[in-house]
GROMACS .gro file of C-alpha atoms in nm:
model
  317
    1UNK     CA    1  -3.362  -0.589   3.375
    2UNK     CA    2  -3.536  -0.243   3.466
    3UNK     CA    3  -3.763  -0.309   3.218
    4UNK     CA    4  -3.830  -0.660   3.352
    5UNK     CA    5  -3.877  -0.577   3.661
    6UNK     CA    6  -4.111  -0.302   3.629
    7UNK     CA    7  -4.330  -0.491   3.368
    8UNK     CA    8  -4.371  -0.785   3.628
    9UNK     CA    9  -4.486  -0.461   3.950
   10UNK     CA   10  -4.733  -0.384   3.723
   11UNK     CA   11  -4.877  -0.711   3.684
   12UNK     CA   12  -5.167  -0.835   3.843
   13UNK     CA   13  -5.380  -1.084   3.658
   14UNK     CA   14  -5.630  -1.367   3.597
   15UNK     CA   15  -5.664  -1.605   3.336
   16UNK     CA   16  -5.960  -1.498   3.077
   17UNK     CA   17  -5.995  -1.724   2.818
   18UNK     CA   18  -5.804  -2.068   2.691
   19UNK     CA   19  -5.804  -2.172   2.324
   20UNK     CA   20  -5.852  -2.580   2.288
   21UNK     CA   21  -5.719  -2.774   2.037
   22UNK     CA   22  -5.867  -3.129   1.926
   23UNK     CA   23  -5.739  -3.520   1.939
   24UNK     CA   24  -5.446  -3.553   1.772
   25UNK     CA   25  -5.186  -3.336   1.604
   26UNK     CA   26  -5.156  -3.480   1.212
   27UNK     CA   27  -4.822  -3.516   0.964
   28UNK     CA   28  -4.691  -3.177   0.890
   29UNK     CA   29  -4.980  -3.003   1.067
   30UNK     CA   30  -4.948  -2.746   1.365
   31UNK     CA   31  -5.174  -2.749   1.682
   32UNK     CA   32  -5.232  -2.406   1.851
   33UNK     CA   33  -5.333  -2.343   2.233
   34UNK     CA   34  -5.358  -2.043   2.437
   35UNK     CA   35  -5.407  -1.913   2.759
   36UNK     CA   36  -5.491  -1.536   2.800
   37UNK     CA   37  -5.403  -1.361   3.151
   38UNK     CA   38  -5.520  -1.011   3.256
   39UNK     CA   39  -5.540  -0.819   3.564
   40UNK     CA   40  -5.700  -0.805   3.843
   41UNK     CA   41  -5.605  -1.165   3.992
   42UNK     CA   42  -5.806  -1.411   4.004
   43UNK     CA   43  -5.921  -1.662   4.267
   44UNK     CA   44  -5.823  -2.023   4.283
   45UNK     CA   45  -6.095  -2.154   4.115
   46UNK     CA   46  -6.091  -1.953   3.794
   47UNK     CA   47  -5.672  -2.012   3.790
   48UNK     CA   48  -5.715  -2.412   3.845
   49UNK     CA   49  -5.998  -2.398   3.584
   50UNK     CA   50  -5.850  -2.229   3.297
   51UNK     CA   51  -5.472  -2.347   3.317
   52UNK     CA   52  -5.662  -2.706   3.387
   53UNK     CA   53  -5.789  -2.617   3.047
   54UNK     CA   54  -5.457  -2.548   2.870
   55UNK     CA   55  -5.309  -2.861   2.997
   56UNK     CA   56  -5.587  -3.096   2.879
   57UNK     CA   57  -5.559  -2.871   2.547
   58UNK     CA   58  -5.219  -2.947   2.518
   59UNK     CA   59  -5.327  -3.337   2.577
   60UNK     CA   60  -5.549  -3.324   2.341
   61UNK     CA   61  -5.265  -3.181   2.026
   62UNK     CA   62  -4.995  -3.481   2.190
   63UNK     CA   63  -5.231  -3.760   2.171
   64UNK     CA   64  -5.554  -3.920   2.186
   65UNK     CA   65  -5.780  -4.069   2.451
   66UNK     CA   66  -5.636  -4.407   2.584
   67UNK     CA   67  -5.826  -4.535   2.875
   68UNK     CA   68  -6.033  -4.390   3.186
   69UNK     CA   69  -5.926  -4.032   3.178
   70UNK     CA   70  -5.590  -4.049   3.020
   71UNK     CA   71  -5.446  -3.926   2.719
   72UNK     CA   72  -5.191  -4.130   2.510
   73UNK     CA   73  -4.918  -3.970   2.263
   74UNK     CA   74  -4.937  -4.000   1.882
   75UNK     CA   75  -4.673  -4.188   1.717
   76UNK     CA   76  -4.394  -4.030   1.576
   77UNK     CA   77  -4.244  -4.262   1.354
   78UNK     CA   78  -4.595  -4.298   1.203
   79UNK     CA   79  -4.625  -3.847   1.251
   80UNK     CA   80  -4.238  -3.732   1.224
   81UNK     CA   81  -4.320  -3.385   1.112
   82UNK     CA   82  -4.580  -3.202   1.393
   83UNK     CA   83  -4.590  -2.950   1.630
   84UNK     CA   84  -4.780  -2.803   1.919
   85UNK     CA   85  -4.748  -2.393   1.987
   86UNK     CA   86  -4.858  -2.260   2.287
   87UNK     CA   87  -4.871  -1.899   2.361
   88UNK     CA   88  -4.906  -1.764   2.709
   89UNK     CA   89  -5.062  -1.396   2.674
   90UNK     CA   90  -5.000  -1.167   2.877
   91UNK     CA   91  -5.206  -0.834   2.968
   92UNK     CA   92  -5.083  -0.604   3.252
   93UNK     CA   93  -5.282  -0.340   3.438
   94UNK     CA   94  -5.158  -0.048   3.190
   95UNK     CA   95  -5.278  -0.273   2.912
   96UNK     CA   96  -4.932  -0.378   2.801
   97UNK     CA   97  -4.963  -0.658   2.542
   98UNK     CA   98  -4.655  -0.928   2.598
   99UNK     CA   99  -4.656  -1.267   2.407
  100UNK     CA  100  -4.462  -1.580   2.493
  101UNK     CA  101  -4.503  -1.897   2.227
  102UNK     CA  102  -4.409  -2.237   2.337
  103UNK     CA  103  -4.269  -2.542   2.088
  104UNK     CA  104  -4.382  -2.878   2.131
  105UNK     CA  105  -4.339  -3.149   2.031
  106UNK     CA  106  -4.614  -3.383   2.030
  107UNK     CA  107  -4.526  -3.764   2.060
  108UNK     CA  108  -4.301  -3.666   2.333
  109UNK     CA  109  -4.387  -3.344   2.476
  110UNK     CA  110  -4.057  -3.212   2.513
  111UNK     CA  111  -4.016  -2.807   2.480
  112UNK     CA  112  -3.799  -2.791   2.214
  113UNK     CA  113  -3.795  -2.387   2.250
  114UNK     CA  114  -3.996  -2.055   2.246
  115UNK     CA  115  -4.045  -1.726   2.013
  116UNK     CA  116  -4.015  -1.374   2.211
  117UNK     CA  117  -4.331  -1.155   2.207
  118UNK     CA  118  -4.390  -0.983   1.860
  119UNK     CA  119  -4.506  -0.648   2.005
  120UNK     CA  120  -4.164  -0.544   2.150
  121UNK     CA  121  -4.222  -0.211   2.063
  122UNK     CA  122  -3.972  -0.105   2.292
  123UNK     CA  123  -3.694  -0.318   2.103
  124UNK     CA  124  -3.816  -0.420   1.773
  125UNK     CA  125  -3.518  -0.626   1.700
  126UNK     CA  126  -3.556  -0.866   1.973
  127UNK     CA  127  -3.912  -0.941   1.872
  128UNK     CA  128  -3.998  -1.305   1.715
  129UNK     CA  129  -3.667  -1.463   1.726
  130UNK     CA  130  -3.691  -1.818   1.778
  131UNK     CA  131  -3.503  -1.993   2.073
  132UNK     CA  132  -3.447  -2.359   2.034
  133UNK     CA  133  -3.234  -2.633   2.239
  134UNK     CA  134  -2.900  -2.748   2.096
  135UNK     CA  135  -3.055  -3.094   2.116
  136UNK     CA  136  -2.858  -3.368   1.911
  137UNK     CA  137  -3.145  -3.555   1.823
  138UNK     CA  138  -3.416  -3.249   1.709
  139UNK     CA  139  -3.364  -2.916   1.561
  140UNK     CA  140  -3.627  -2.681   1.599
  141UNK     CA  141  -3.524  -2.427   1.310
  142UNK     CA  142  -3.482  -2.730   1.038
  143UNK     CA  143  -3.839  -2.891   1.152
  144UNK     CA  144  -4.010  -2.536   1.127
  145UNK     CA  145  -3.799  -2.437   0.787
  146UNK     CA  146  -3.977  -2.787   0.676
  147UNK     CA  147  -4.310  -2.730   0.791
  148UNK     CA  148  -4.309  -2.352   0.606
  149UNK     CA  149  -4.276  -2.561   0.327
  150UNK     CA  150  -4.587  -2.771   0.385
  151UNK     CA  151  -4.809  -2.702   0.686
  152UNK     CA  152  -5.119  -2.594   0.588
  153UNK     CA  153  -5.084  -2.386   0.947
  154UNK     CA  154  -4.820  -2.183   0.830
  155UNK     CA  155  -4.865  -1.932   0.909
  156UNK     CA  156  -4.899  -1.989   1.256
  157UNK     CA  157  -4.471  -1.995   1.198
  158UNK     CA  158  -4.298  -1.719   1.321
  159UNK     CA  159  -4.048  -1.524   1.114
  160UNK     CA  160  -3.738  -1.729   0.999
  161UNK     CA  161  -3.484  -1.616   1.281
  162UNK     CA  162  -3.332  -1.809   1.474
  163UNK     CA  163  -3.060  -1.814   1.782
  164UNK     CA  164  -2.974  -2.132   1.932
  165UNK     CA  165  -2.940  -2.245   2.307
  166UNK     CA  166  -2.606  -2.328   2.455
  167UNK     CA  167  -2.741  -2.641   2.633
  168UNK     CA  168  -2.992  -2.930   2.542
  169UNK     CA  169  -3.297  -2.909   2.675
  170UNK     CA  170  -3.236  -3.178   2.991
  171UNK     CA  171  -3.274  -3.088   3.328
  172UNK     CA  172  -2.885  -3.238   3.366
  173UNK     CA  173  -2.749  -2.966   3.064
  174UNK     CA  174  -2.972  -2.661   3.166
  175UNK     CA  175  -2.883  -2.693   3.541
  176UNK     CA  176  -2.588  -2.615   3.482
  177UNK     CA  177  -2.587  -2.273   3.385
  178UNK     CA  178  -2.875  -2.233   3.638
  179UNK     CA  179  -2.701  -2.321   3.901
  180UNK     CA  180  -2.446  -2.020   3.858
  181UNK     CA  181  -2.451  -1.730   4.067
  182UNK     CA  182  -2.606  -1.697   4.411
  183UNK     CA  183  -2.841  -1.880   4.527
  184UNK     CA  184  -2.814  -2.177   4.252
  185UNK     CA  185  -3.101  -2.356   4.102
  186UNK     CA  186  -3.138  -2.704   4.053
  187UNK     CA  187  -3.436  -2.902   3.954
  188UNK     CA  188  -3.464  -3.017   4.310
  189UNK     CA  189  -3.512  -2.597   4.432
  190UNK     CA  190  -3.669  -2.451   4.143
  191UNK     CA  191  -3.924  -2.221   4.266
  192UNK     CA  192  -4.321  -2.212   4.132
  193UNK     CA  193  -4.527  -1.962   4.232
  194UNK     CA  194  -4.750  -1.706   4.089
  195UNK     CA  195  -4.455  -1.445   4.018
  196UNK     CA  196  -4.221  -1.666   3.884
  197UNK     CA  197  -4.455  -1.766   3.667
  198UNK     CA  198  -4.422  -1.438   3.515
  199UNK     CA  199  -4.135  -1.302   3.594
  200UNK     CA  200  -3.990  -1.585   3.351
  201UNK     CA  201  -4.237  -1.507   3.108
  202UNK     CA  202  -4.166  -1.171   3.078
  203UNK     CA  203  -3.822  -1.289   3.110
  204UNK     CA  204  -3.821  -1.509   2.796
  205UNK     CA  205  -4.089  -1.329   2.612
  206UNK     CA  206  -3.826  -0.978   2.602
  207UNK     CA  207  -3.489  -1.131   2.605
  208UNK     CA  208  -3.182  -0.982   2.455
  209UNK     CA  209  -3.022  -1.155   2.176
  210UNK     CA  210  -2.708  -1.295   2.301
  211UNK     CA  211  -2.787  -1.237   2.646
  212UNK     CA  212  -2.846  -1.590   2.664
  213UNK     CA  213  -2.506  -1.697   2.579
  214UNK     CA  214  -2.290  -1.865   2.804
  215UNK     CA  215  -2.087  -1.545   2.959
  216UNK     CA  216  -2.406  -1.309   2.880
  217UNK     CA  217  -2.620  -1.130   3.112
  218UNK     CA  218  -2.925  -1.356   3.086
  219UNK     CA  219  -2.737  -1.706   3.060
  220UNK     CA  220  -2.795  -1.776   3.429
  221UNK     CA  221  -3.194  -1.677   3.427
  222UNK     CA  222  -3.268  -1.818   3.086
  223UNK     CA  223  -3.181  -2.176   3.173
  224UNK     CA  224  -3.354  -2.064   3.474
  225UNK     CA  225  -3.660  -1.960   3.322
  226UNK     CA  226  -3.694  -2.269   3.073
  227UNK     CA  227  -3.708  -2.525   3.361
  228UNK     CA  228  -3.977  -2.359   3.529
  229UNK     CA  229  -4.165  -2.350   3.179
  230UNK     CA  230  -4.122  -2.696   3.151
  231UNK     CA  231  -4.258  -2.826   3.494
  232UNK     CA  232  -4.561  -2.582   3.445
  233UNK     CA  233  -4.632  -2.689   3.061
  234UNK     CA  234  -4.474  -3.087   2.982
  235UNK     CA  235  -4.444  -3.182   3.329
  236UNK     CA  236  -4.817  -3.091   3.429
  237UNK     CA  237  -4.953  -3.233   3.072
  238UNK     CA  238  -4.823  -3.584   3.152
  239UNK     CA  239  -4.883  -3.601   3.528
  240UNK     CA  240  -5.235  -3.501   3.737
  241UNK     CA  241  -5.001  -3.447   4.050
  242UNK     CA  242  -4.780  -3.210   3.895
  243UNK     CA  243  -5.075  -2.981   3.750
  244UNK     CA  244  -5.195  -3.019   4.159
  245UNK     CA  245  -4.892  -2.852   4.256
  246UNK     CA  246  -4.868  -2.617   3.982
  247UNK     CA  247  -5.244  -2.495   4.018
  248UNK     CA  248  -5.175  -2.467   4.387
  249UNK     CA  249  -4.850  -2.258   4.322
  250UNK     CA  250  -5.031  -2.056   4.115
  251UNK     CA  251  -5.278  -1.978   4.329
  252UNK     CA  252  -5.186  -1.945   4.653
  253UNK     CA  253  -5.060  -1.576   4.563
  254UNK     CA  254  -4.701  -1.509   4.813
  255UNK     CA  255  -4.673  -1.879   4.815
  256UNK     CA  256  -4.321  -2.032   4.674
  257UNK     CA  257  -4.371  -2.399   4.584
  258UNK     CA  258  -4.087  -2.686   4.502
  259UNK     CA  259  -4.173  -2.992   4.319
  260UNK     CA  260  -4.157  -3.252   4.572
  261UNK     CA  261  -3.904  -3.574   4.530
  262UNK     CA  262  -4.221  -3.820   4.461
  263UNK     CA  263  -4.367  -3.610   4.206
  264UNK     CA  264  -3.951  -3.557   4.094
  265UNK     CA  265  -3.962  -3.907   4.057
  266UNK     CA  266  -4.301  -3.986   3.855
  267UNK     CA  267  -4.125  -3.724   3.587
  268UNK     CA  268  -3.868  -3.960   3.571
  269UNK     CA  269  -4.041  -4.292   3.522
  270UNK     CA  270  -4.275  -4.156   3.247
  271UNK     CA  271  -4.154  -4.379   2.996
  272UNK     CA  272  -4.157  -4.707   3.246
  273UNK     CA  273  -4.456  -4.607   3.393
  274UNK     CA  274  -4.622  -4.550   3.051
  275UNK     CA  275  -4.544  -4.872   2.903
  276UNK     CA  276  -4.663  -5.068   3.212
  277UNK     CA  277  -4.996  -4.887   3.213
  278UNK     CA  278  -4.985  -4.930   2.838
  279UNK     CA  279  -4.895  -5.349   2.873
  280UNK     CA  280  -5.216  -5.363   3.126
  281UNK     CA  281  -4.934  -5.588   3.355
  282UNK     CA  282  -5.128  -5.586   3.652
  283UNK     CA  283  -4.952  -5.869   3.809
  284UNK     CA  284  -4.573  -5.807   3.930
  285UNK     CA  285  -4.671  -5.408   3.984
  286UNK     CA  286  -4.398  -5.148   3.892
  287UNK     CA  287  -4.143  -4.921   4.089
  288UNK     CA  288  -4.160  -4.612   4.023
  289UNK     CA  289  -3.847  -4.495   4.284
  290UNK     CA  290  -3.826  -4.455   4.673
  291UNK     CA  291  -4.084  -4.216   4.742
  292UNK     CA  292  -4.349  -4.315   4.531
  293UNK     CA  293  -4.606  -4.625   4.624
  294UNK     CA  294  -4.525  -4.937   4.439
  295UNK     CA  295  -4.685  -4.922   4.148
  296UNK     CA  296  -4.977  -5.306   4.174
  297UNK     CA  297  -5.221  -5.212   3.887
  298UNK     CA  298  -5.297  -4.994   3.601
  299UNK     CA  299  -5.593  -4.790   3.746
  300UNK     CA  300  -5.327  -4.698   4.006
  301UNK     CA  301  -5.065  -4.563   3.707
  302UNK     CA  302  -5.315  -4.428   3.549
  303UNK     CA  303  -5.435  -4.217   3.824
  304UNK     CA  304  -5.063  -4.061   3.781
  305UNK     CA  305  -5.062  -4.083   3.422
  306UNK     CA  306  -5.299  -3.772   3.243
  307UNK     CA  307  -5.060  -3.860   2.926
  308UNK     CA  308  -4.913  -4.182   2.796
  309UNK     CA  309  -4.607  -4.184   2.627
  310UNK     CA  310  -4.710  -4.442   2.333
  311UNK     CA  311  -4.414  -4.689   2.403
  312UNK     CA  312  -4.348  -4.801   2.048
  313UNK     CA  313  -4.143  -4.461   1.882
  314UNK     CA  314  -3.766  -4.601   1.960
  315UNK     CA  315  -3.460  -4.484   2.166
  316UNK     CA  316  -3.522  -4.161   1.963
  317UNK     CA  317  -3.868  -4.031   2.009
   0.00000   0.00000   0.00000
């Protein structure tokens, strides 16, 4: 935690350079985006521009161009072996080199877990291991153990270790170790702002194996850390007024930011609203919950809508 804590005081960047990735992420093939971060900060404008950048990136791997300015997911009955990594870089002020790489999945976007930075000089044993949910319906280490065997991006694979999760990766399984301890975290409180943005990096990119088992010291701020990950990264990919409040958390340095209940509630509906948008059903409308507008045409979902879900993958996808 020393070192945590000291790594994040020395911290104070701005986002220098995004790598982009095309339509589409193929059968068996890997898509790779990055965002590189190094001090001094930067204003709003350069922060909303280049993680802007990342998220359409990330569009770009899940999917394909559907209508207006939206993105749709591939299909992943028709593409059941894919993957998206996504590496947040991180350079402090002393020059300090820290690497956190996201997992993807691209008809769905879920985060299905991340690799710690492989410069951990200071702990060598703890560098690239492989995090991944205990999700009943995906397993990280078997679909990268496959795709070793036939990406031709395999090498963008880290090392074959692997240590996973004690929860799925719902909001429902990882709030409850994050709500432990004082104060608890729910989805509803979780905090964005431009140090917890990397405070969980650095959180997730040096972690301890077996800190992050139930009863360890980093159970609580793992689970933590993860569902701030995914509101900034899956959350702000599918929906333009999550990436608002993201960018705006970002950048308003001092600033702590909550995702409000209608935005809350559009993360919810992103299957419903999806298929509606994808049905063109402009008469009857669609409700999306309590807090957000009724839902009368498409134009109006897609203004929400920055990625699809492509409605036609089954209960499973």
């Amino acid at each position: 935690m020393a070192l945590l804590v000291a790594l994040v005081a020395a911290v104070a960047t701005f986002f220098t350079g995004v790598g982009t990735a095309q339509a589409d992420t193929g059968n068996v093939h890997i898509a790779h985006v990055y965002v590189s971060m190094s001090a001094p900060y930067a204003n709003q404008g350069q922060i909303s521009r280049d993680w802007g950048t990342l998220l359409q990136s990330i569009r770009n791997a899940a999917g394909h161009w559907f209508r207006n300015e939206s993105n749709i997911t591939q299909d992943g009955n028709a593409i059941p072996h894919a993957l998206i990594r996504a590496d947040l870089n991180l350079t402090n002020a002393a020059g300090h080199q820290t690497e956190l790489r996201l997992w993807f999945t691209p008809n769905n976007m879920y985060l299905r877990g991340f690799s710690t930075t492989s410069v951990d000089a200071s702990s060598p044993a703890n560098g690239d291991v492989t995090y991944y949910f205990n999700d009943s319906d995906f397993n990280l280490a078997n679909e990268m153990n496959y795709l070793r065997n036939s990406s031709p991006e395999r090498t963008l694979l880290p090392p074959a270790t692997y240590v996973r999760l004690p929860y799925a990766g719902t909001y429902t399984a990882m709030a409850r170790p994050a709500d432990q301890g004082g104060p608890g975290v729910t989805r509803n409180n979780t905090q964005m702002s431009y140090s917890q943005l990397y405070d969980s990096v650095f959180q997730l990119a040096y972690l301890q194996r077996g800190t992050e088992q139930n009863g360890g010291s980093n159970f609580v701020t793992t689970a933590r850390s993860l569902m701030r990950m995914i509101q900034i990264t899956s959350e702000a990919a599918r929906f333009r007024d999550v990436q608002g409040i993201v960018i705006q958390s970002m950048a308003n340095h001092g600033m702590q930011y909550t995702m409000p209940l209608l935005q809350q509630e559009l993360e919810n509906d992103w299957r419903g609203l999806s298929r509606y948008a994808y049905d063109n059903e402009n008469a009857g409308g669609h409700d999306v919950g309590p807090h957000v507008p009724y839902v009368t045409t498409v134009a109006r979902a897609l203004g929400y809508l920055a990625l699809l879900y492509y409605p036609f993958q089954g209960s499973g996808a």
